[in-house]
Amino acid sequence: MANGLLGMEFGSSRLKIAEVRDHKLVKFFAADMPDNIIRNGEVVSMDGLSDFLKDVLKEQKFTAKKVCLAVPDADTIIRRLQFPLMTEAQLKVNLPFEFHDFITGEKDDYLFDYAMIGIESDESGKDTGMDLLGVAVSKQKMLDYQTMLRRIGLKLVEAAPASLAIGCLLNRLVPESRNRDFAVLDLGYHSSDILMFSDGVYDTKRTYEIGCETMAQRIAEQMNCDIHIASLHLKQNKDGVLDSEAVSDISGEIAVNVMRAVNYYTYEKRDNSLEVLYVTGGGAWIEPLVKQISDTVPLKVVLLSSLKNAAVSDEEALISGSAACGICFYGE
């Protein structure tokens, strides 16, 4: 890592870039994405993204050229899988069939990869099966990202789903989490994502289509203003907007959704040891929202920004760019 890595995340509304050198975050930057580049959480112009990214890298003086990409979860399929014991060659043949009901088109249109979690044994100690995490992603989508980065002199060296990247960051910040159950709440602009980890490994995810945008929209209706102006009021707590009915109502709705997701998971996984909910994402800056969640959810609520250490000491990076930071530590 002597030459540095650029961790990148193209979120639903913002670009996040983290530069890591010698296993330490040295620079972080986030910027709103122009509407003509990303729409409804999807990149609609790779050329536009390339030009925008080139300008940001130059203006902010990022120097690393190797990119680790936190691929949006919407572009990937993640599955926790169990296989009978088999060779690596056999696994590569069989893995695509586990995604048959989840992909569109032919399996040859996708890239498949996996991470081994553990080997299962019978009572005699004989190895009988494998527990692993499988991922599928469109070949064309990854080629588009690779081409876009190459166009501005960057090289894609690592890629993984954003949810797995966030898990890697937690393992870096809280080493004991590698062997514990925990949950992560990503309070995004368009949605709120609850990620569940079992023994430190990604298990499942629940998404609710309600986020900071919903809150801003409600404020815009009450103030009779544009949603972008309402978003600024929300970020700056202008005119005491954080004490408004709109913020209170949406905070309550998000908190109840998180509580339901946690309760359902703990009911389905009776042997879980879930105790902590880590909170990240732009909504983590909204104090009434975090307080409502803490008062509603039966878990200890911890802001990622409170976990800063020698590797990642930038609070904004921990809240706004957890996936961009985490992908740089992927596989460590």
mmCIF file of C-alpha atoms in Angstrom:
data_model
loop_
_atom_site.group_PDB
_atom_site.id
_atom_site.type_symbol
_atom_site.label_atom_id
_atom_site.label_comp_id
_atom_site.label_asym_id
_atom_site.label_seq_id
_atom_site.Cartn_x
_atom_site.Cartn_y
_atom_site.Cartn_z
ATOM 1 C CA MET A 1 0.000 0.000 0.000
ATOM 2 C CA ALA A 2 3.078 2.250 -0.224
ATOM 3 C CA ASN A 3 1.712 3.983 -3.334
ATOM 4 C CA GLY A 4 -1.697 4.420 -1.777
ATOM 5 C CA LEU A 5 -5.233 3.344 -2.621
ATOM 6 C CA LEU A 6 -8.305 5.331 -3.545
ATOM 7 C CA GLY A 7 -11.493 3.942 -2.043
ATOM 8 C CA MET A 8 -14.534 5.066 -4.020
ATOM 9 C CA GLU A 9 -18.262 4.854 -3.518
ATOM 10 C CA PHE A 10 -20.796 6.214 -5.982
ATOM 11 C CA GLY A 11 -23.751 6.554 -3.622
ATOM 12 C CA SER A 12 -27.357 7.363 -4.387
ATOM 13 C CA SER A 13 -26.626 11.088 -4.441
ATOM 14 C CA ARG A 14 -22.978 11.628 -3.475
ATOM 15 C CA LEU A 15 -19.473 10.711 -4.557
ATOM 16 C CA LYS A 16 -17.177 9.616 -1.733
ATOM 17 C CA ILE A 17 -13.400 9.220 -2.065
ATOM 18 C CA ALA A 18 -10.979 7.987 0.601
ATOM 19 C CA GLU A 19 -7.196 7.874 0.136
ATOM 20 C CA VAL A 20 -5.381 5.301 2.273
ATOM 21 C CA ARG A 21 -1.611 4.958 2.621
ATOM 22 C CA ASP A 22 0.251 2.536 4.865
ATOM 23 C CA HIS A 23 -3.091 1.232 6.206
ATOM 24 C CA LYS A 24 -4.146 4.714 7.334
ATOM 25 C CA LEU A 25 -6.722 7.159 5.959
ATOM 26 C CA VAL A 26 -4.925 10.326 4.868
ATOM 27 C CA LYS A 27 -7.658 12.169 2.948
ATOM 28 C CA PHE A 28 -11.430 12.032 2.517
ATOM 29 C CA PHE A 29 -13.800 14.015 0.342
ATOM 30 C CA ALA A 30 -17.494 13.821 -0.485
ATOM 31 C CA ALA A 31 -19.454 15.813 -3.058
ATOM 32 C CA ASP A 32 -23.002 15.899 -4.378
ATOM 33 C CA MET A 33 -23.313 14.224 -7.773
ATOM 34 C CA PRO A 34 -24.836 16.237 -10.645
ATOM 35 C CA ASP A 35 -28.340 15.106 -11.618
ATOM 36 C CA ASN A 36 -27.217 14.220 -15.155
ATOM 37 C CA ILE A 37 -24.760 11.608 -13.819
ATOM 38 C CA ILE A 38 -26.808 9.665 -11.305
ATOM 39 C CA ARG A 39 -30.559 9.228 -11.174
ATOM 40 C CA ASN A 40 -32.580 7.195 -8.684
ATOM 41 C CA GLY A 41 -29.360 5.750 -7.319
ATOM 42 C CA GLU A 42 -28.163 4.527 -10.740
ATOM 43 C CA VAL A 43 -25.221 5.894 -12.757
ATOM 44 C CA VAL A 44 -26.763 7.013 -16.064
ATOM 45 C CA SER A 45 -23.663 8.581 -17.637
ATOM 46 C CA MET A 46 -20.272 6.917 -17.241
ATOM 47 C CA ASP A 47 -18.660 9.638 -19.377
ATOM 48 C CA GLY A 48 -20.174 12.320 -17.158
ATOM 49 C CA LEU A 49 -19.013 10.485 -14.039
ATOM 50 C CA SER A 50 -15.524 10.158 -15.487
ATOM 51 C CA ASP A 51 -15.279 13.901 -16.202
ATOM 52 C CA PHE A 52 -16.702 14.826 -12.791
ATOM 53 C CA LEU A 53 -14.351 12.420 -11.015
ATOM 54 C CA LYS A 54 -11.336 13.754 -12.920
ATOM 55 C CA ASP A 55 -12.144 17.323 -11.844
ATOM 56 C CA VAL A 56 -12.667 16.333 -8.192
ATOM 57 C CA LEU A 57 -9.402 14.379 -8.014
ATOM 58 C CA LYS A 58 -7.492 17.323 -9.471
ATOM 59 C CA GLU A 59 -9.143 19.983 -7.300
ATOM 60 C CA GLN A 60 -8.729 17.977 -4.099
ATOM 61 C CA LYS A 61 -5.169 16.885 -4.980
ATOM 62 C CA PHE A 62 -5.668 13.131 -4.680
ATOM 63 C CA THR A 63 -2.541 11.405 -5.971
ATOM 64 C CA ALA A 64 -3.067 7.624 -5.717
ATOM 65 C CA LYS A 65 -3.913 5.821 -8.958
ATOM 66 C CA LYS A 66 -5.092 2.407 -7.762
ATOM 67 C CA VAL A 67 -8.821 2.241 -7.065
ATOM 68 C CA CYS A 68 -10.802 0.023 -4.695
ATOM 69 C CA LEU A 69 -14.469 0.287 -5.600
ATOM 70 C CA ALA A 70 -17.369 -0.191 -3.180
ATOM 71 C CA VAL A 71 -19.903 -1.422 -5.722
ATOM 72 C CA PRO A 72 -23.479 -0.260 -4.976
ATOM 73 C CA ASP A 73 -25.467 -3.116 -3.459
ATOM 74 C CA ALA A 74 -28.113 -2.521 -6.137
ATOM 75 C CA ASP A 75 -25.570 -3.734 -8.719
ATOM 76 C CA THR A 76 -24.709 -6.920 -6.837
ATOM 77 C CA ILE A 77 -26.329 -10.058 -5.456
ATOM 78 C CA ILE A 78 -24.965 -11.358 -2.141
ATOM 79 C CA ARG A 79 -25.875 -14.794 -0.775
ATOM 80 C CA ARG A 80 -24.794 -16.781 2.270
ATOM 81 C CA LEU A 81 -24.350 -20.351 0.956
ATOM 82 C CA GLN A 82 -23.638 -23.861 2.182
ATOM 83 C CA PHE A 83 -21.997 -26.442 -0.076
ATOM 84 C CA PRO A 84 -20.905 -30.025 0.439
ATOM 85 C CA LEU A 85 -17.140 -30.399 0.537
ATOM 86 C CA MET A 86 -15.694 -29.990 -2.975
ATOM 87 C CA THR A 87 -12.633 -28.764 -4.847
ATOM 88 C CA GLU A 88 -12.163 -25.150 -5.901
ATOM 89 C CA ALA A 89 -12.707 -26.165 -9.535
ATOM 90 C CA GLN A 90 -15.997 -27.876 -8.640
ATOM 91 C CA LEU A 91 -17.087 -24.862 -6.610
ATOM 92 C CA LYS A 92 -16.508 -22.486 -9.530
ATOM 93 C CA VAL A 93 -18.726 -24.698 -11.697
ATOM 94 C CA ASN A 94 -21.509 -24.981 -9.122
ATOM 95 C CA LEU A 95 -21.527 -21.431 -7.723
ATOM 96 C CA PRO A 96 -23.404 -19.770 -10.645
ATOM 97 C CA PHE A 97 -26.342 -22.162 -10.265
ATOM 98 C CA GLU A 98 -26.972 -20.835 -6.738
ATOM 99 C CA PHE A 99 -27.855 -17.462 -8.316
ATOM 100 C CA HIS A 100 -30.149 -18.859 -11.012
ATOM 101 C CA ASP A 101 -33.324 -17.429 -9.435
ATOM 102 C CA PHE A 102 -31.774 -14.037 -8.698
ATOM 103 C CA ILE A 103 -30.124 -12.962 -11.953
ATOM 104 C CA THR A 104 -31.625 -11.732 -15.205
ATOM 105 C CA GLY A 105 -30.243 -13.032 -18.473
ATOM 106 C CA GLU A 106 -27.605 -15.733 -18.876
ATOM 107 C CA LYS A 107 -25.097 -16.736 -16.203
ATOM 108 C CA ASP A 108 -22.288 -15.996 -18.672
ATOM 109 C CA ASP A 109 -23.281 -12.322 -18.372
ATOM 110 C CA TYR A 110 -22.187 -12.302 -14.726
ATOM 111 C CA LEU A 111 -19.016 -12.520 -12.676
ATOM 112 C CA PHE A 112 -19.189 -14.816 -9.649
ATOM 113 C CA ASP A 113 -16.901 -14.807 -6.630
ATOM 114 C CA TYR A 114 -16.914 -16.129 -3.099
ATOM 115 C CA ALA A 115 -15.268 -15.817 0.291
ATOM 116 C CA MET A 116 -14.802 -18.924 2.411
ATOM 117 C CA ILE A 117 -16.238 -18.474 5.898
ATOM 118 C CA GLY A 118 -15.596 -21.876 7.384
ATOM 119 C CA ILE A 119 -15.546 -25.656 7.024
ATOM 120 C CA GLU A 120 -18.309 -27.722 8.625
ATOM 121 C CA SER A 121 -17.494 -31.041 10.324
ATOM 122 C CA ASP A 122 -19.491 -34.012 11.547
ATOM 123 C CA GLU A 123 -19.372 -35.511 15.045
ATOM 124 C CA SER A 124 -16.258 -37.504 14.219
ATOM 125 C CA GLY A 125 -14.415 -34.372 13.113
ATOM 126 C CA LYS A 126 -14.547 -35.237 9.419
ATOM 127 C CA ASP A 127 -14.948 -32.247 7.118
ATOM 128 C CA THR A 128 -18.334 -32.435 5.407
ATOM 129 C CA GLY A 129 -19.265 -29.026 4.032
ATOM 130 C CA MET A 130 -18.390 -25.406 3.396
ATOM 131 C CA ASP A 131 -19.944 -22.162 4.583
ATOM 132 C CA LEU A 132 -19.269 -19.278 2.224
ATOM 133 C CA LEU A 133 -20.412 -15.889 0.998
ATOM 134 C CA GLY A 134 -21.151 -15.737 -2.723
ATOM 135 C CA VAL A 135 -21.418 -12.610 -4.876
ATOM 136 C CA ALA A 136 -22.658 -12.059 -8.424
ATOM 137 C CA VAL A 137 -22.278 -8.873 -10.478
ATOM 138 C CA SER A 138 -22.894 -7.958 -14.116
ATOM 139 C CA LYS A 139 -19.782 -8.305 -16.277
ATOM 140 C CA GLN A 140 -20.869 -5.296 -18.337
ATOM 141 C CA LYS A 141 -21.334 -3.145 -15.237
ATOM 142 C CA MET A 142 -17.835 -3.931 -13.988
ATOM 143 C CA LEU A 143 -16.389 -3.375 -17.471
ATOM 144 C CA ASP A 144 -18.109 0.035 -17.558
ATOM 145 C CA TYR A 145 -16.553 0.995 -14.206
ATOM 146 C CA GLN A 146 -13.145 -0.288 -15.289
ATOM 147 C CA THR A 147 -13.270 1.601 -18.603
ATOM 148 C CA MET A 148 -14.488 4.785 -16.927
ATOM 149 C CA LEU A 149 -11.590 4.740 -14.452
ATOM 150 C CA ARG A 150 -8.993 3.847 -17.090
ATOM 151 C CA ARG A 151 -10.157 6.836 -19.152
ATOM 152 C CA ILE A 152 -8.787 9.181 -16.466
ATOM 153 C CA GLY A 153 -5.606 7.233 -15.720
ATOM 154 C CA LEU A 154 -6.853 5.104 -12.817
ATOM 155 C CA LYS A 155 -6.640 1.333 -12.354
ATOM 156 C CA LEU A 156 -9.314 -0.770 -10.680
ATOM 157 C CA VAL A 157 -7.530 -3.224 -8.360
ATOM 158 C CA GLU A 158 -10.305 -4.285 -5.960
ATOM 159 C CA ALA A 159 -14.095 -4.330 -5.927
ATOM 160 C CA ALA A 160 -16.693 -5.629 -3.485
ATOM 161 C CA PRO A 161 -20.293 -4.807 -2.522
ATOM 162 C CA ALA A 162 -20.664 -1.697 -0.372
ATOM 163 C CA SER A 163 -22.241 -3.705 2.479
ATOM 164 C CA LEU A 164 -19.186 -5.959 2.709
ATOM 165 C CA ALA A 165 -16.908 -2.909 2.625
ATOM 166 C CA ILE A 166 -18.741 -1.438 5.629
ATOM 167 C CA GLY A 167 -18.244 -4.742 7.453
ATOM 168 C CA CYS A 168 -14.501 -4.542 6.739
ATOM 169 C CA LEU A 169 -14.379 -1.059 8.249
ATOM 170 C CA LEU A 170 -16.089 -2.302 11.422
ATOM 171 C CA ASN A 171 -13.564 -5.133 11.690
ATOM 172 C CA ARG A 172 -10.791 -2.554 11.427
ATOM 173 C CA LEU A 173 -12.331 -0.185 13.992
ATOM 174 C CA VAL A 174 -13.544 -2.844 16.427
ATOM 175 C CA PRO A 175 -11.303 -5.934 16.066
ATOM 176 C CA GLU A 176 -13.453 -7.999 18.444
ATOM 177 C CA SER A 177 -16.394 -7.586 16.031
ATOM 178 C CA ARG A 178 -14.781 -10.227 13.800
ATOM 179 C CA ASN A 179 -16.255 -12.870 16.104
ATOM 180 C CA ARG A 180 -19.458 -11.137 17.174
ATOM 181 C CA ASP A 181 -22.977 -10.545 15.903
ATOM 182 C CA PHE A 182 -23.732 -6.901 15.179
ATOM 183 C CA ALA A 183 -25.972 -4.698 13.039
ATOM 184 C CA VAL A 184 -25.212 -1.611 10.967
ATOM 185 C CA LEU A 185 -27.765 1.061 10.084
ATOM 186 C CA ASP A 186 -26.845 3.094 7.007
ATOM 187 C CA LEU A 187 -29.053 6.191 7.042
ATOM 188 C CA GLY A 188 -28.834 7.208 3.395
ATOM 189 C CA TYR A 189 -30.490 9.887 1.297
ATOM 190 C CA HIS A 190 -33.010 7.695 -0.525
ATOM 191 C CA SER A 191 -33.241 4.747 1.871
ATOM 192 C CA SER A 192 -32.348 3.277 5.249
ATOM 193 C CA ASP A 193 -30.409 -0.007 5.124
ATOM 194 C CA ILE A 194 -30.084 -2.398 8.068
ATOM 195 C CA LEU A 195 -27.150 -4.807 7.632
ATOM 196 C CA MET A 196 -26.893 -7.883 9.845
ATOM 197 C CA PHE A 197 -23.570 -9.579 10.582
ATOM 198 C CA SER A 198 -23.195 -13.002 12.199
ATOM 199 C CA ASP A 199 -19.833 -13.801 13.812
ATOM 200 C CA GLY A 200 -18.440 -10.761 12.018
ATOM 201 C CA VAL A 201 -19.621 -11.958 8.586
ATOM 202 C CA TYR A 202 -22.328 -10.335 6.477
ATOM 203 C CA ASP A 203 -25.578 -12.283 6.772
ATOM 204 C CA THR A 204 -28.513 -10.316 5.389
ATOM 205 C CA LYS A 205 -29.880 -6.854 4.642
ATOM 206 C CA ARG A 206 -33.228 -5.092 4.928
ATOM 207 C CA THR A 207 -33.901 -1.881 2.981
ATOM 208 C CA TYR A 208 -36.647 0.646 3.660
ATOM 209 C CA GLU A 209 -37.343 3.299 1.040
ATOM 210 C CA ILE A 210 -37.295 6.147 3.521
ATOM 211 C CA GLY A 211 -34.333 8.358 4.283
ATOM 212 C CA CYS A 212 -33.068 11.922 4.482
ATOM 213 C CA GLU A 213 -34.786 12.745 1.185
ATOM 214 C CA THR A 214 -38.140 11.829 2.739
ATOM 215 C CA MET A 215 -37.436 14.160 5.636
ATOM 216 C CA ALA A 216 -36.341 16.979 3.318
ATOM 217 C CA GLN A 217 -39.422 16.501 1.144
ATOM 218 C CA ARG A 218 -41.717 16.806 4.156
ATOM 219 C CA ILE A 219 -39.889 19.959 5.275
ATOM 220 C CA ALA A 220 -40.171 21.392 1.746
ATOM 221 C CA GLU A 221 -43.937 20.842 1.814
ATOM 222 C CA GLN A 222 -44.295 22.563 5.172
ATOM 223 C CA MET A 223 -42.058 25.487 4.188
ATOM 224 C CA ASN A 224 -43.356 25.674 0.612
ATOM 225 C CA CYS A 225 -39.819 25.627 -0.779
ATOM 226 C CA ASP A 226 -37.596 23.566 -3.095
ATOM 227 C CA ILE A 227 -36.331 20.237 -1.707
ATOM 228 C CA HIS A 228 -32.701 21.340 -2.174
ATOM 229 C CA ILE A 229 -33.334 24.368 0.056
ATOM 230 C CA ALA A 230 -35.075 22.118 2.576
ATOM 231 C CA SER A 231 -32.045 19.800 2.571
ATOM 232 C CA LEU A 232 -29.775 22.743 3.407
ATOM 233 C CA HIS A 233 -32.095 23.741 6.253
ATOM 234 C CA LEU A 234 -31.906 20.155 7.519
ATOM 235 C CA LYS A 235 -28.098 20.003 7.383
ATOM 236 C CA GLN A 236 -27.658 23.404 9.048
ATOM 237 C CA ASN A 237 -30.660 23.196 11.407
ATOM 238 C CA LYS A 238 -31.742 26.549 10.021
ATOM 239 C CA ASP A 239 -34.780 28.084 11.725
ATOM 240 C CA GLY A 240 -34.740 25.218 14.221
ATOM 241 C CA VAL A 241 -35.991 22.767 11.607
ATOM 242 C CA LEU A 242 -34.679 19.763 13.608
ATOM 243 C CA ASP A 243 -37.396 20.486 16.180
ATOM 244 C CA SER A 244 -40.137 20.429 13.520
ATOM 245 C CA GLU A 245 -43.005 17.972 13.288
ATOM 246 C CA ALA A 246 -41.655 16.736 9.948
ATOM 247 C CA VAL A 247 -38.352 15.617 11.470
ATOM 248 C CA SER A 248 -40.116 14.049 14.447
ATOM 249 C CA ASP A 249 -42.582 12.102 12.285
ATOM 250 C CA ILE A 250 -40.013 10.731 9.840
ATOM 251 C CA SER A 251 -37.582 9.921 12.658
ATOM 252 C CA GLY A 252 -40.293 7.900 14.367
ATOM 253 C CA GLU A 253 -41.137 6.033 11.175
ATOM 254 C CA ILE A 254 -37.498 5.149 10.488
ATOM 255 C CA ALA A 255 -36.965 4.060 14.100
ATOM 256 C CA VAL A 256 -39.986 1.732 14.006
ATOM 257 C CA ASN A 257 -38.761 0.183 10.740
ATOM 258 C CA VAL A 258 -35.337 -0.485 12.271
ATOM 259 C CA MET A 259 -36.940 -1.982 15.375
ATOM 260 C CA ARG A 260 -39.069 -4.314 13.235
ATOM 261 C CA ALA A 261 -36.052 -5.439 11.205
ATOM 262 C CA VAL A 262 -34.049 -6.164 14.357
ATOM 263 C CA ASN A 263 -36.943 -7.993 16.025
ATOM 264 C CA TYR A 264 -37.562 -10.125 12.925
ATOM 265 C CA TYR A 265 -33.886 -11.055 12.637
ATOM 266 C CA THR A 266 -33.546 -11.990 16.304
ATOM 267 C CA TYR A 267 -36.744 -14.066 16.068
ATOM 268 C CA GLU A 268 -35.482 -15.943 13.003
ATOM 269 C CA LYS A 269 -31.974 -16.362 14.480
ATOM 270 C CA ARG A 270 -32.775 -17.510 18.008
ATOM 271 C CA ASP A 271 -29.130 -18.266 18.786
ATOM 272 C CA ASN A 272 -27.980 -14.722 17.925
ATOM 273 C CA SER A 273 -25.932 -12.562 20.297
ATOM 274 C CA LEU A 274 -26.921 -9.222 18.751
ATOM 275 C CA GLU A 275 -26.262 -6.343 21.150
ATOM 276 C CA VAL A 276 -24.984 -3.359 19.145
ATOM 277 C CA LEU A 277 -26.350 -1.271 16.268
ATOM 278 C CA TYR A 278 -23.668 0.850 14.576
ATOM 279 C CA VAL A 279 -25.017 3.928 12.770
ATOM 280 C CA THR A 280 -23.496 5.521 9.677
ATOM 281 C CA GLY A 281 -24.702 7.498 6.655
ATOM 282 C CA GLY A 282 -25.722 11.136 6.196
ATOM 283 C CA GLY A 283 -28.684 10.770 8.542
ATOM 284 C CA ALA A 284 -26.335 9.979 11.413
ATOM 285 C CA TRP A 285 -25.706 13.730 11.750
ATOM 286 C CA ILE A 286 -29.414 14.321 12.547
ATOM 287 C CA GLU A 287 -29.471 14.138 16.345
ATOM 288 C CA PRO A 288 -33.264 13.806 16.842
ATOM 289 C CA LEU A 289 -33.284 10.888 14.386
ATOM 290 C CA VAL A 290 -30.457 9.043 16.145
ATOM 291 C CA LYS A 291 -32.067 9.693 19.548
ATOM 292 C CA GLN A 292 -35.407 8.324 18.343
ATOM 293 C CA ILE A 293 -33.682 5.202 17.058
ATOM 294 C CA SER A 294 -31.781 4.782 20.326
ATOM 295 C CA ASP A 295 -35.037 5.129 22.317
ATOM 296 C CA THR A 296 -36.901 2.643 20.105
ATOM 297 C CA VAL A 297 -34.494 -0.116 19.113
ATOM 298 C CA PRO A 298 -33.606 -2.761 21.762
ATOM 299 C CA LEU A 299 -29.870 -2.517 21.052
ATOM 300 C CA LYS A 300 -27.002 -0.291 22.130
ATOM 301 C CA VAL A 301 -26.752 2.417 19.456
ATOM 302 C CA VAL A 302 -23.213 3.525 18.557
ATOM 303 C CA LEU A 303 -22.275 6.191 16.005
ATOM 304 C CA LEU A 304 -19.416 5.090 13.753
ATOM 305 C CA SER A 305 -17.853 8.509 14.271
ATOM 306 C CA SER A 306 -17.247 7.613 17.937
ATOM 307 C CA LEU A 307 -15.017 4.698 16.900
ATOM 308 C CA LYS A 308 -12.256 6.712 15.221
ATOM 309 C CA ASN A 309 -8.768 5.318 15.744
ATOM 310 C CA ALA A 310 -5.265 5.549 14.304
ATOM 311 C CA ALA A 311 -6.374 3.925 11.017
ATOM 312 C CA VAL A 312 -9.398 6.172 10.450
ATOM 313 C CA SER A 313 -9.609 9.325 12.550
ATOM 314 C CA ASP A 314 -11.816 11.477 10.292
ATOM 315 C CA GLU A 315 -15.360 11.597 11.734
ATOM 316 C CA GLU A 316 -16.896 12.749 8.449
ATOM 317 C CA ALA A 317 -15.295 9.813 6.639
ATOM 318 C CA LEU A 318 -16.721 7.365 9.184
ATOM 319 C CA ILE A 319 -20.226 8.790 8.850
ATOM 320 C CA SER A 320 -20.394 9.822 5.197
ATOM 321 C CA GLY A 321 -17.908 7.439 3.581
ATOM 322 C CA SER A 322 -17.863 4.182 5.535
ATOM 323 C CA ALA A 323 -17.934 2.013 2.396
ATOM 324 C CA ALA A 324 -15.290 4.097 0.592
ATOM 325 C CA CYS A 325 -12.993 3.753 3.610
ATOM 326 C CA GLY A 326 -13.795 0.113 4.289
ATOM 327 C CA ILE A 327 -13.110 -1.126 0.757
ATOM 328 C CA CYS A 328 -9.463 -0.064 1.157
ATOM 329 C CA PHE A 329 -9.149 -2.586 4.006
ATOM 330 C CA TYR A 330 -10.995 -5.361 2.166
ATOM 331 C CA GLY A 331 -9.350 -8.736 2.612
ATOM 332 C CA GLU A 332 -7.101 -7.664 5.489
#
